Short mmCIF file of C-alpha atoms and ligand atoms in Angstrom, two decimals:
data_model
loop_
_atom_site.label_atom_id
_atom_site.label_comp_id
_atom_site.label_asym_id
_atom_site.label_seq_id
_atom_site.Cartn_x
_atom_site.Cartn_y
_atom_site.Cartn_z
CA UNK A 1 -6.11 6.44 -6.11
CA UNK A 2 -3.49 5.03 -8.50
CA UNK A 3 -2.93 1.34 -9.01
CA UNK A 4 0.07 -0.54 -10.30
CA UNK A 5 -0.76 -3.25 -12.84
CA UNK A 6 1.76 -6.01 -13.39
CA UNK A 7 1.67 -8.97 -15.77
CA UNK A 8 4.09 -11.52 -14.46
CA UNK A 9 6.47 -13.86 -16.14
CA UNK A 10 9.13 -11.66 -17.68
CA UNK A 11 12.79 -11.95 -16.66
CA UNK A 12 14.55 -8.69 -15.70
CA UNK A 13 17.55 -7.65 -17.81
CA UNK A 14 19.40 -4.32 -17.92
CA UNK A 15 20.37 -1.70 -15.42
CA UNK A 16 18.54 -0.09 -12.51
CA UNK A 17 19.94 3.17 -11.01
CA UNK A 18 19.85 3.14 -7.22
CA UNK A 19 18.48 6.33 -5.66
CA UNK A 20 19.64 8.11 -2.53
CA UNK A 21 18.44 6.52 0.68
CA UNK A 22 15.07 7.70 2.02
CA UNK A 23 16.05 6.79 5.51
CA UNK A 24 19.25 8.81 5.35
CA UNK A 25 17.65 11.76 3.55
CA UNK A 26 15.00 12.29 6.18
CA UNK A 27 17.29 12.74 9.23
CA UNK A 28 19.74 14.81 7.11
CA UNK A 29 16.96 17.14 6.12
CA UNK A 30 15.89 17.43 9.81
CA UNK A 31 19.52 18.30 10.73
CA UNK A 32 19.05 21.57 8.79
CA UNK A 33 17.16 22.81 11.87
CA UNK A 34 20.41 22.86 13.79
CA UNK A 35 21.99 25.80 11.98
CA UNK A 36 21.01 29.20 10.58
CA UNK A 37 23.23 28.57 7.61
CA UNK A 38 22.46 26.56 4.41
CA UNK A 39 22.58 22.85 4.32
CA UNK A 40 22.82 21.58 0.70
CA UNK A 41 21.94 17.96 0.09
CA UNK A 42 22.57 16.11 -3.11
CA UNK A 43 21.16 12.80 -4.38
CA UNK A 44 17.92 13.29 -2.47
CA UNK A 45 15.35 10.86 -3.78
CA UNK A 46 11.99 12.17 -5.30
CA UNK A 47 9.65 10.65 -2.86
CA UNK A 48 6.38 11.55 -1.15
CA UNK A 49 8.05 11.39 2.29
CA UNK A 50 10.68 13.84 1.19
CA UNK A 51 7.99 16.30 -0.08
CA UNK A 52 6.00 15.92 3.16
CA UNK A 53 9.08 16.52 5.33
CA UNK A 54 9.84 19.67 3.37
CA UNK A 55 6.33 20.88 4.30
CA UNK A 56 6.79 19.98 7.96
CA UNK A 57 10.22 21.69 8.07
CA UNK A 58 8.66 24.75 6.30
CA UNK A 59 6.29 25.08 9.30
CA UNK A 60 9.33 25.53 11.62
CA UNK A 61 10.77 28.16 9.42
CA UNK A 62 13.05 26.21 7.00
CA UNK A 63 13.21 27.71 3.53
CA UNK A 64 14.04 25.25 0.77
CA UNK A 65 15.02 25.40 -2.86
CA UNK A 66 15.15 22.48 -5.19
CA UNK A 67 17.70 22.81 -8.03
CA UNK A 68 16.14 22.77 -11.49
CA UNK A 69 16.79 20.10 -14.16
CA UNK A 70 20.28 19.85 -15.54
CA UNK A 71 21.43 18.52 -18.90
CA UNK A 72 21.80 14.75 -18.95
CA UNK A 73 19.43 14.19 -15.99
CA UNK A 74 16.94 11.39 -16.16
CA UNK A 75 13.77 10.86 -14.06
CA UNK A 76 15.86 8.89 -11.59
CA UNK A 77 18.72 11.35 -11.07
CA UNK A 78 18.55 12.52 -7.44
CA UNK A 79 17.66 16.08 -6.65
CA UNK A 80 19.74 18.72 -4.94
CA UNK A 81 17.98 20.57 -2.16
CA UNK A 82 19.09 23.66 -0.26
CA UNK A 83 17.65 23.98 3.24
CA UNK A 84 18.00 27.03 5.43
CA UNK A 85 16.50 27.55 8.90
CA UNK A 86 17.71 31.18 9.36
CA UNK A 87 15.07 31.67 12.12
CA UNK A 88 13.01 28.98 13.81
CA UNK A 89 9.57 30.49 13.88
CA UNK A 90 7.60 27.63 15.41
CA UNK A 91 8.82 24.90 17.84
CA UNK A 92 5.53 22.95 17.63
CA UNK A 93 5.14 19.94 15.26
CA UNK A 94 1.38 19.25 15.00
CA UNK A 95 -0.41 15.91 15.08
CA UNK A 96 -1.78 16.25 11.51
CA UNK A 97 1.76 16.20 10.16
CA UNK A 98 3.65 13.89 12.60
CA UNK A 99 0.94 11.25 12.34
CA UNK A 100 1.53 11.10 8.59
CA UNK A 101 5.26 10.41 8.92
CA UNK A 102 6.77 9.04 12.12
CA UNK A 103 10.31 10.18 11.32
CA UNK A 104 9.19 13.77 11.65
CA UNK A 105 9.02 13.19 15.44
CA UNK A 106 12.87 13.46 15.25
CA UNK A 107 12.53 17.31 14.90
CA UNK A 108 12.21 17.28 18.65
CA UNK A 109 15.98 16.96 19.02
CA UNK A 110 17.23 19.89 16.90
CA UNK A 111 14.41 22.14 18.03
CA UNK A 112 15.20 21.49 21.64
CA UNK A 113 19.02 21.81 21.09
CA UNK A 114 18.72 25.10 19.21
CA UNK A 115 15.69 26.77 20.90
CA UNK A 116 15.61 25.16 24.33
CA UNK A 117 12.10 23.95 23.79
CA UNK A 118 10.00 21.79 21.47
CA UNK A 119 6.40 20.60 21.39
CA UNK A 120 6.02 17.60 19.15
CA UNK A 121 2.93 15.43 18.73
CA UNK A 122 3.38 11.81 19.68
CA UNK A 123 3.14 9.88 16.43
CA UNK A 124 0.46 7.34 17.50
CA UNK A 125 0.00 3.85 16.07
CA UNK A 126 1.69 2.32 13.05
CA UNK A 127 0.96 -0.53 10.69
CA UNK A 128 4.08 -2.52 11.57
CA UNK A 129 4.07 -2.46 15.41
CA UNK A 130 3.51 -0.25 18.44
CA UNK A 131 6.73 1.82 17.86
CA UNK A 132 6.93 3.82 21.02
CA UNK A 133 9.24 6.86 21.41
CA UNK A 134 10.17 6.26 25.07
CA UNK A 135 13.82 5.70 24.25
CA UNK A 136 14.04 8.91 22.24
CA UNK A 137 12.66 10.83 25.15
CA UNK A 138 14.94 9.02 27.60
CA UNK A 139 17.94 10.13 25.58
CA UNK A 140 16.82 13.72 25.69
CA UNK A 141 16.26 13.52 29.46
CA UNK A 142 19.75 12.11 29.82
CA UNK A 143 20.99 15.36 28.22
CA UNK A 144 19.10 17.41 30.76
CA UNK A 145 15.73 17.98 29.11
CA UNK A 146 12.49 18.10 31.15
CA UNK A 147 9.85 16.16 29.30
CA UNK A 148 6.15 16.03 29.97
CA UNK A 149 3.31 14.60 27.90
CA UNK A 150 0.44 17.11 27.42
CA UNK A 151 -2.55 16.77 25.20
CA UNK A 152 -0.91 14.10 23.02
CA UNK A 153 2.27 16.13 22.71
CA UNK A 154 5.72 15.52 24.04
CA UNK A 155 6.79 18.85 25.48
CA UNK A 156 10.59 19.07 26.00
CA UNK A 157 12.33 21.97 27.71
CA UNK A 158 15.90 22.87 28.43
CA UNK A 159 15.91 26.63 29.02
CA UNK A 160 19.57 26.69 29.91
CA UNK A 161 20.56 24.44 27.01
CA UNK A 162 21.34 20.71 26.91
CA UNK A 163 24.43 19.27 28.69
CA UNK A 164 26.37 16.20 27.65
CA UNK A 165 25.59 12.88 29.40
CA UNK A 166 25.74 9.13 29.09
CA UNK A 167 23.00 7.48 27.10
CA UNK A 168 22.73 3.71 27.27
CA UNK A 169 20.10 2.35 24.93
CA UNK A 170 18.59 -0.91 26.30
CA UNK A 171 17.66 -1.83 22.71
CA UNK A 172 19.13 -0.72 19.44
CA UNK A 173 17.11 2.11 17.95
CA UNK A 174 17.92 3.96 14.76
CA UNK A 175 15.57 6.87 15.60
CA UNK A 176 16.83 6.99 19.14
CA UNK A 177 20.47 7.22 17.87
CA UNK A 178 19.54 9.96 15.37
CA UNK A 179 17.78 11.90 18.12
CA UNK A 180 20.65 11.53 20.62
CA UNK A 181 23.14 12.68 17.97
CA UNK A 182 21.13 15.76 16.96
CA UNK A 183 20.68 16.79 20.56
CA UNK A 184 24.23 16.08 21.69
CA UNK A 185 26.01 18.05 19.01
CA UNK A 186 24.91 21.34 20.54
CA UNK A 187 25.03 20.20 24.20
CA UNK A 188 27.69 21.56 26.60
CA UNK A 189 30.30 18.86 27.23
CA UNK A 190 30.63 15.32 26.11
CA UNK A 191 27.96 12.73 25.41
CA UNK A 192 28.61 9.02 25.19
CA UNK A 193 25.98 6.90 23.36
CA UNK A 194 26.23 3.18 24.20
CA UNK A 195 24.52 0.40 22.23
CA UNK A 196 24.10 2.94 19.43
CA UNK A 197 22.51 1.82 16.12
CA UNK A 198 25.27 1.01 13.57
CA UNK A 199 23.11 1.51 10.55
CA UNK A 200 24.73 3.23 7.61
CA UNK A 201 22.12 6.04 7.80
CA UNK A 202 23.46 6.85 11.29
CA UNK A 203 26.97 7.13 9.84
CA UNK A 204 25.70 9.35 7.03
CA UNK A 205 23.98 11.68 9.47
CA UNK A 206 27.14 11.83 11.62
CA UNK A 207 29.28 12.55 8.60
CA UNK A 208 27.02 15.44 7.58
CA UNK A 209 26.85 16.83 11.14
CA UNK A 210 30.65 16.71 11.30
CA UNK A 211 30.82 18.58 8.00
CA UNK A 212 28.61 21.19 9.65
CA UNK A 213 31.17 21.54 12.48
CA UNK A 214 30.09 18.83 14.94
CA UNK A 215 32.64 16.62 16.75
CA UNK A 216 31.31 13.06 16.57
CA UNK A 217 33.46 9.98 16.60
CA UNK A 218 32.64 6.30 16.56
CA UNK A 219 29.57 6.44 14.34
CA UNK A 220 29.12 3.00 12.77
CA UNK A 221 30.14 1.35 16.04
CA UNK A 222 28.06 0.67 19.10
CA UNK A 223 29.80 3.49 21.08
CA UNK A 224 29.53 7.01 19.80
CA UNK A 225 31.21 9.95 21.47
CA UNK A 226 29.98 13.50 20.84
CA UNK A 227 31.93 16.63 22.03
CA UNK A 228 29.33 19.40 21.99
CA UNK A 229 30.04 22.66 20.14
CA UNK A 230 28.35 26.00 20.56
CA UNK A 231 27.13 26.36 16.98
CA UNK A 232 26.95 24.54 13.69
CA UNK A 233 27.37 25.99 10.22
CA UNK A 234 26.25 25.09 6.68
CA UNK A 235 27.59 22.18 4.69
CA UNK A 236 27.17 20.25 1.39
CA UNK A 237 26.50 16.56 1.64
CA UNK A 238 25.59 13.69 -0.72
CA UNK A 239 23.02 11.20 0.49
CA UNK A 240 24.27 7.63 0.44
CA UNK A 241 22.64 5.06 -1.90
CA UNK A 242 19.53 3.24 -0.69
CA UNK A 243 20.44 -0.18 0.59
CA UNK A 244 16.82 -1.22 0.96
CA UNK A 245 15.98 -0.24 -2.65
CA UNK A 246 19.13 -2.12 -3.72
CA UNK A 247 18.11 -5.28 -1.85
CA UNK A 248 14.56 -5.02 -3.12
CA UNK A 249 15.61 -5.00 -6.78
CA UNK A 250 18.20 -7.70 -6.14
CA UNK A 251 15.41 -9.85 -4.80
CA UNK A 252 13.20 -8.98 -7.73
CA UNK A 253 15.88 -10.29 -10.13
CA UNK A 254 16.38 -13.43 -8.03
CA UNK A 255 12.62 -13.93 -8.32
CA UNK A 256 12.19 -13.45 -12.05
CA UNK A 257 15.63 -14.57 -13.21
CA UNK A 258 17.71 -12.38 -15.54
CA UNK A 259 20.79 -10.20 -15.25
CA UNK A 260 20.63 -6.66 -13.82
CA UNK A 261 23.22 -4.12 -12.85
CA UNK A 262 22.15 -2.10 -9.79
CA UNK A 263 24.15 0.97 -10.64
CA UNK A 264 25.50 3.11 -7.86
CA UNK A 265 24.78 0.45 -5.27
CA UNK A 266 27.29 -0.32 -2.50
CA UNK A 267 27.60 -3.97 -1.39
CA UNK A 268 29.04 -3.10 2.05
CA UNK A 269 25.70 -1.48 2.94
CA UNK A 270 23.79 -4.84 2.68
CA UNK A 271 26.26 -7.64 2.81
CA UNK A 272 24.04 -9.88 5.00
CA UNK A 273 21.17 -9.64 2.53
CA UNK A 274 23.47 -10.30 -0.43
CA UNK A 275 24.99 -13.36 1.26
CA UNK A 276 21.44 -14.67 1.87
CA UNK A 277 20.56 -14.12 -1.78
CA UNK A 278 23.61 -16.03 -2.91
CA UNK A 279 22.61 -18.92 -0.64
CA UNK A 280 19.24 -18.82 -2.31
CA UNK A 281 20.89 -19.20 -5.68
CA UNK A 282 21.48 -15.73 -7.09
CA UNK A 283 24.98 -14.76 -8.39
CA UNK A 284 26.07 -11.43 -6.96
CA UNK A 285 29.12 -9.56 -8.15
CA UNK A 286 30.47 -6.26 -6.99
CA UNK A 287 31.60 -4.14 -10.00
CA UNK A 288 33.03 -0.67 -10.32
CA UNK A 289 29.58 0.58 -11.23
CA UNK A 290 27.57 -1.16 -8.61
CA UNK A 291 26.20 -4.62 -7.95
CA UNK A 292 25.34 -7.17 -10.64
CA UNK A 293 22.65 -9.72 -9.85
CA UNK A 294 22.19 -12.76 -12.08
CA UNK A 295 19.97 -15.81 -11.86
CA UNK A 296 19.77 -18.09 -14.83
CA UNK A 297 18.30 -21.59 -15.28
CA UNK A 298 18.32 -23.05 -11.81
CA UNK A 299 15.60 -22.36 -9.26
CA UNK A 300 15.63 -20.66 -5.88
CA UNK A 301 16.53 -22.61 -2.71
CA UNK A 302 14.79 -22.01 0.63
CA UNK A 303 17.00 -20.09 3.12
CA UNK A 304 16.15 -19.25 6.75
CA UNK A 305 16.67 -15.60 7.90
CA UNK A 306 16.30 -13.64 11.11
CA UNK A 307 15.98 -9.83 10.99
CA UNK A 308 18.53 -8.01 13.13
CA UNK A 309 19.96 -4.51 13.58
CA UNK A 310 22.74 -3.67 11.12
CA UNK A 311 24.97 -5.39 10.07
CA UNK A 312 22.38 -8.26 10.25
CA UNK A 313 19.60 -8.94 7.78
CA UNK A 314 17.41 -5.79 7.71
CA UNK A 315 13.71 -5.80 8.77
CA UNK A 316 13.05 -3.50 5.83
CA UNK A 317 13.88 -6.36 3.44
CA UNK A 318 11.98 -9.07 5.34
CA UNK A 319 8.72 -8.74 3.28
CA UNK A 320 10.59 -8.75 -0.06
CA UNK A 321 12.61 -11.85 1.00
CA UNK A 322 9.42 -13.60 1.99
CA UNK A 323 7.98 -12.91 -1.46
CA UNK A 324 11.09 -14.53 -3.02
CA UNK A 325 10.81 -17.50 -0.72
CA UNK A 326 7.20 -18.19 -1.81
CA UNK A 327 8.64 -19.81 -4.98
CA UNK A 328 11.67 -21.48 -3.42
CA UNK A 329 12.39 -25.18 -3.29
CA UNK A 330 11.56 -26.22 0.27
CA UNK A 331 10.43 -24.33 3.37
CA UNK A 332 11.98 -21.21 4.68
CA UNK A 333 11.71 -19.88 8.21
CA UNK A 334 11.68 -16.18 8.48
CA UNK A 335 11.90 -14.61 11.99
CA UNK A 336 11.06 -10.94 12.55
CA UNK A 337 12.80 -9.65 15.65
CA UNK A 338 12.60 -5.85 15.17
CA UNK A 339 8.88 -5.08 14.92
CA UNK A 340 6.24 -7.28 16.47
CA UNK A 341 3.57 -6.89 13.79
CA UNK A 342 5.44 -6.80 10.49
CA UNK A 343 3.74 -9.75 8.77
CA UNK A 344 0.80 -7.78 7.29
CA UNK A 345 1.90 -8.88 3.85
CA UNK A 346 1.41 -12.54 4.60
CA UNK A 347 -2.35 -12.63 3.81
CA UNK A 348 -1.90 -10.64 0.65
CA UNK A 349 0.85 -12.97 -0.59
CA UNK A 350 -1.58 -15.80 0.20
CA UNK A 351 -3.97 -14.24 -2.35
CA UNK A 352 -1.36 -14.85 -5.01
CA UNK A 353 -1.12 -18.49 -3.93
CA UNK A 354 1.70 -18.37 -1.42
CA UNK A 355 1.68 -20.92 1.42
CA UNK A 356 2.77 -19.24 4.67
CA UNK A 357 2.04 -20.19 8.22
CA UNK A 358 2.62 -17.78 11.10
CA UNK A 359 3.67 -18.73 14.56
CA UNK A 360 4.43 -15.70 16.75
CA UNK A 361 7.54 -13.95 15.29
CA UNK A 362 8.18 -16.76 12.85
CA UNK A 363 6.80 -17.34 9.36
CA UNK A 364 7.10 -20.73 7.70
CA UNK A 365 7.11 -20.15 3.93
CA UNK A 366 6.57 -23.31 1.93
CA UNK A 367 7.65 -22.75 -1.69
CA UNK A 368 5.07 -23.34 -4.38
CA UNK A 369 5.65 -23.97 -8.12
CA UNK A 370 3.20 -21.33 -9.29
CA UNK A 371 1.78 -18.06 -8.11
CA UNK A 372 -1.21 -16.51 -9.82
CA UNK A 373 -2.07 -12.80 -10.18
CA UNK A 374 -4.81 -11.08 -8.15
CA UNK A 375 -5.82 -7.69 -6.79
CA UNK A 376 -3.78 -6.98 -3.65
CA UNK A 377 -3.06 -4.13 -1.31
CA UNK A 378 -0.66 -3.47 1.63
CA UNK A 379 -0.36 -1.40 4.72
CA UNK A 380 3.24 -0.18 4.45
CA UNK A 381 5.76 0.46 1.78
CA UNK A 382 7.99 -2.62 2.20
CA UNK A 383 4.95 -4.88 2.34
CA UNK A 384 3.64 -3.21 -0.90
CA UNK A 385 6.88 -3.75 -2.79
CA UNK A 386 6.89 -7.41 -1.63
CA UNK A 387 3.62 -7.80 -3.57
CA UNK A 388 5.23 -6.25 -6.61
CA UNK A 389 8.03 -8.79 -6.43
CA UNK A 390 5.64 -11.69 -6.15
CA UNK A 391 3.49 -10.26 -8.99
CA UNK A 392 6.54 -10.16 -11.30
CA UNK A 393 6.73 -13.95 -11.11
CA UNK A 394 3.00 -14.71 -10.88
CA UNK A 395 1.07 -16.01 -13.85
CA UNK A 396 -1.37 -13.42 -15.15
CA UNK A 397 -2.26 -10.00 -13.93
CA UNK A 398 -1.89 -8.45 -10.44
CA UNK A 399 -3.11 -5.00 -9.47
CA UNK A 400 -1.47 -3.49 -6.41
CA UNK A 401 -3.75 -0.92 -4.74
CA UNK A 402 -2.82 1.84 -2.26
CA UNK A 403 0.15 2.77 -4.38
CA UNK A 404 0.82 5.84 -2.15
CA UNK A 405 2.70 3.48 0.10
CA UNK A 406 5.10 2.68 -2.78
CA UNK A 407 5.43 6.33 -3.67
CA UNK A 408 6.57 7.06 -0.08
CA UNK A 409 9.71 4.98 -0.49
CA UNK A 410 10.49 3.80 -4.04
CA UNK A 411 11.47 6.35 -6.60
CA UNK A 412 10.12 5.76 -10.14
CA UNK A 413 9.48 2.09 -9.43
CA UNK A 414 7.50 1.26 -12.52
CA UNK A 415 9.94 3.15 -14.68
CA UNK A 416 12.93 1.30 -13.19
CA UNK A 417 11.38 -2.12 -13.50
CA UNK A 418 9.77 -1.36 -16.89
CA UNK A 419 13.21 -0.50 -18.34
CA UNK A 420 14.38 -3.95 -17.51
CA UNK A 421 11.55 -5.72 -19.30
CA UNK A 422 8.86 -6.01 -16.60
CA UNK A 423 5.31 -5.53 -17.85
CA UNK A 424 4.27 -2.95 -15.26
CA UNK A 425 2.18 0.24 -15.53
CA UNK A 426 0.63 2.79 -13.30
CA UNK A 427 -3.12 3.28 -13.79
CA UNK A 428 -4.14 6.75 -12.71
CA UNK A 429 -7.61 6.82 -11.23
CA UNK A 430 -7.92 10.61 -11.03
N1 LIG B 501 11.73 1.22 20.02
C1 LIG B 501 11.27 1.39 21.25
N2 LIG B 501 11.30 2.58 21.86
C2 LIG B 501 11.74 3.69 21.17
C3 LIG B 501 12.20 3.56 19.87
C4 LIG B 501 12.21 2.30 19.33
O1 LIG B 501 10.83 0.40 21.91
O2 LIG B 501 11.72 4.75 21.79
C5 LIG B 501 11.69 -0.10 19.39
C6 LIG B 501 10.81 -0.10 18.13
O3 LIG B 501 9.38 -0.32 18.49
C7 LIG B 501 11.34 -1.27 17.34
C8 LIG B 501 12.85 -1.18 17.66
O4 LIG B 501 12.97 -0.41 18.86
O5 LIG B 501 10.89 -2.46 17.89
C9 LIG B 501 13.66 -0.59 16.54
O6 LIG B 501 13.07 0.67 16.16
P1 LIG B 501 13.94 1.88 15.59
O7 LIG B 501 13.87 3.04 16.52
O8 LIG B 501 15.33 1.37 15.21
O9 LIG B 501 13.15 2.26 14.26
P2 LIG B 501 12.85 3.66 13.67
O10 LIG B 501 14.03 4.54 13.89
O11 LIG B 501 11.57 4.12 14.01
C10 LIG B 501 13.97 3.16 11.33
C11 LIG B 501 13.51 3.18 9.89
C12 LIG B 501 12.58 2.00 9.65
C13 LIG B 501 13.37 0.74 9.99
C14 LIG B 501 13.88 0.80 11.41
C15 LIG B 501 14.69 -0.41 11.79
C16 LIG B 501 13.50 5.46 9.21
C17 LIG B 501 12.73 6.67 8.76
N3 LIG B 501 12.84 4.47 9.57
O12 LIG B 501 12.80 3.33 12.05
O13 LIG B 501 12.27 2.02 8.25
O14 LIG B 501 12.51 -0.40 9.85
O15 LIG B 501 14.63 1.97 11.61
O16 LIG B 501 15.80 -0.50 10.95
O17 LIG B 501 14.74 5.54 9.21
C18 LIG B 501 10.93 1.85 6.41
O18 LIG B 501 11.70 2.52 5.78
O19 LIG B 501 9.97 1.13 5.79
C19 LIG B 501 11.01 1.67 7.84
C20 LIG B 501 10.00 1.28 8.59
#
């Protein structure tokens, strides 16, 4: 298995191109199951999760083509993928695949909407919390589906098609909202989704579905209304920039000091995180090309954060922010409210010299003057990248193991950081 080796202490200076968002690309790709025409997606990041989802969709009958290299492209230029599900040949998504990537459970909605049935493995446990799918299944039931659990599979049936209904989520769920949208677009009649997730990735999915002929209004607010249509067609859509990748590199610059342009980034996608970084002492400027992050001279201040659904501070940046706070002046309190077990990075940061105390959903991070490199590993991709951020500012050498987590969610990480002066390399073990 590959490792990433980092020698800390270098400031970051230059430009980092921001890729298309993983968490937008995945539901957009799944939406291709809703039509027998071609869905063309641009700015799709080159990630292990994207490759795995292509395999999963292939099992259901989706053909795909990835456009070849074009003049002027770099290793970080997003790819264009054409997806076509002319015929759905299999409505079962097996355990071996769904257990590798939870988001693939969402195929249940388009398969059910288009074919009237779906048999999708329950995803099972996860490193960051229990992550049940009860609300996704509730949403489908509200649209008339019969659901039973059989042999570890959720079996959903709606032989006469889905019908519009009212879905009230008791808790904000991104996957639940994606699922509800993909089911409701082909249901007969009107669906109202209350307490919908407002995440930009939900808006991106709704925009793409509308381009395919759906009638969705209110995406981005807590109330989404969907008027069902009888069929969807093809479309061409560009994946929005990755706000979590943006925030991650912004935190890396705040950690090391320096001056970096995050090109293609959109500040409106992560305003809460940018505000927090400013409070911590980074200078953030929106430019025509993206977001410029500067920290020179003065140190980092401790800031408290609480993770929340969008537009609040995202859980997917909690680990990275904690890494930054390990070197802040003072003690920062970081509260995780979305997932109950998303502190697996704490003991690994401690290996680098961080002082963190956990109390339920709260982490007390007492800033230290110095971190020192060590071998570390992590259990999910955001935790892994938090170790990279800490390592960039640690004295000496850190090796990050289990790099496949990083490859799931960060395109060309070592290339992007290396171009800005970080001493970082991948060591292939094969
Ligand atoms: N929840 C339930 N029941 C459900 C669904 C969710 O109780 O049926 C709970 C979850 O256990 C969690 C909360 O609701 O406590 C929110 O979960 P949500 O459904 O919003 O998460 P998700 O859709 O499974 C997506 C992202 C995650 C991100 C969360 C929250 C993708 C592929 N995944 O997950 O991203 O953390 O939203 O913003 O979009 C990552 O990229 O590293 C990642 C984990």
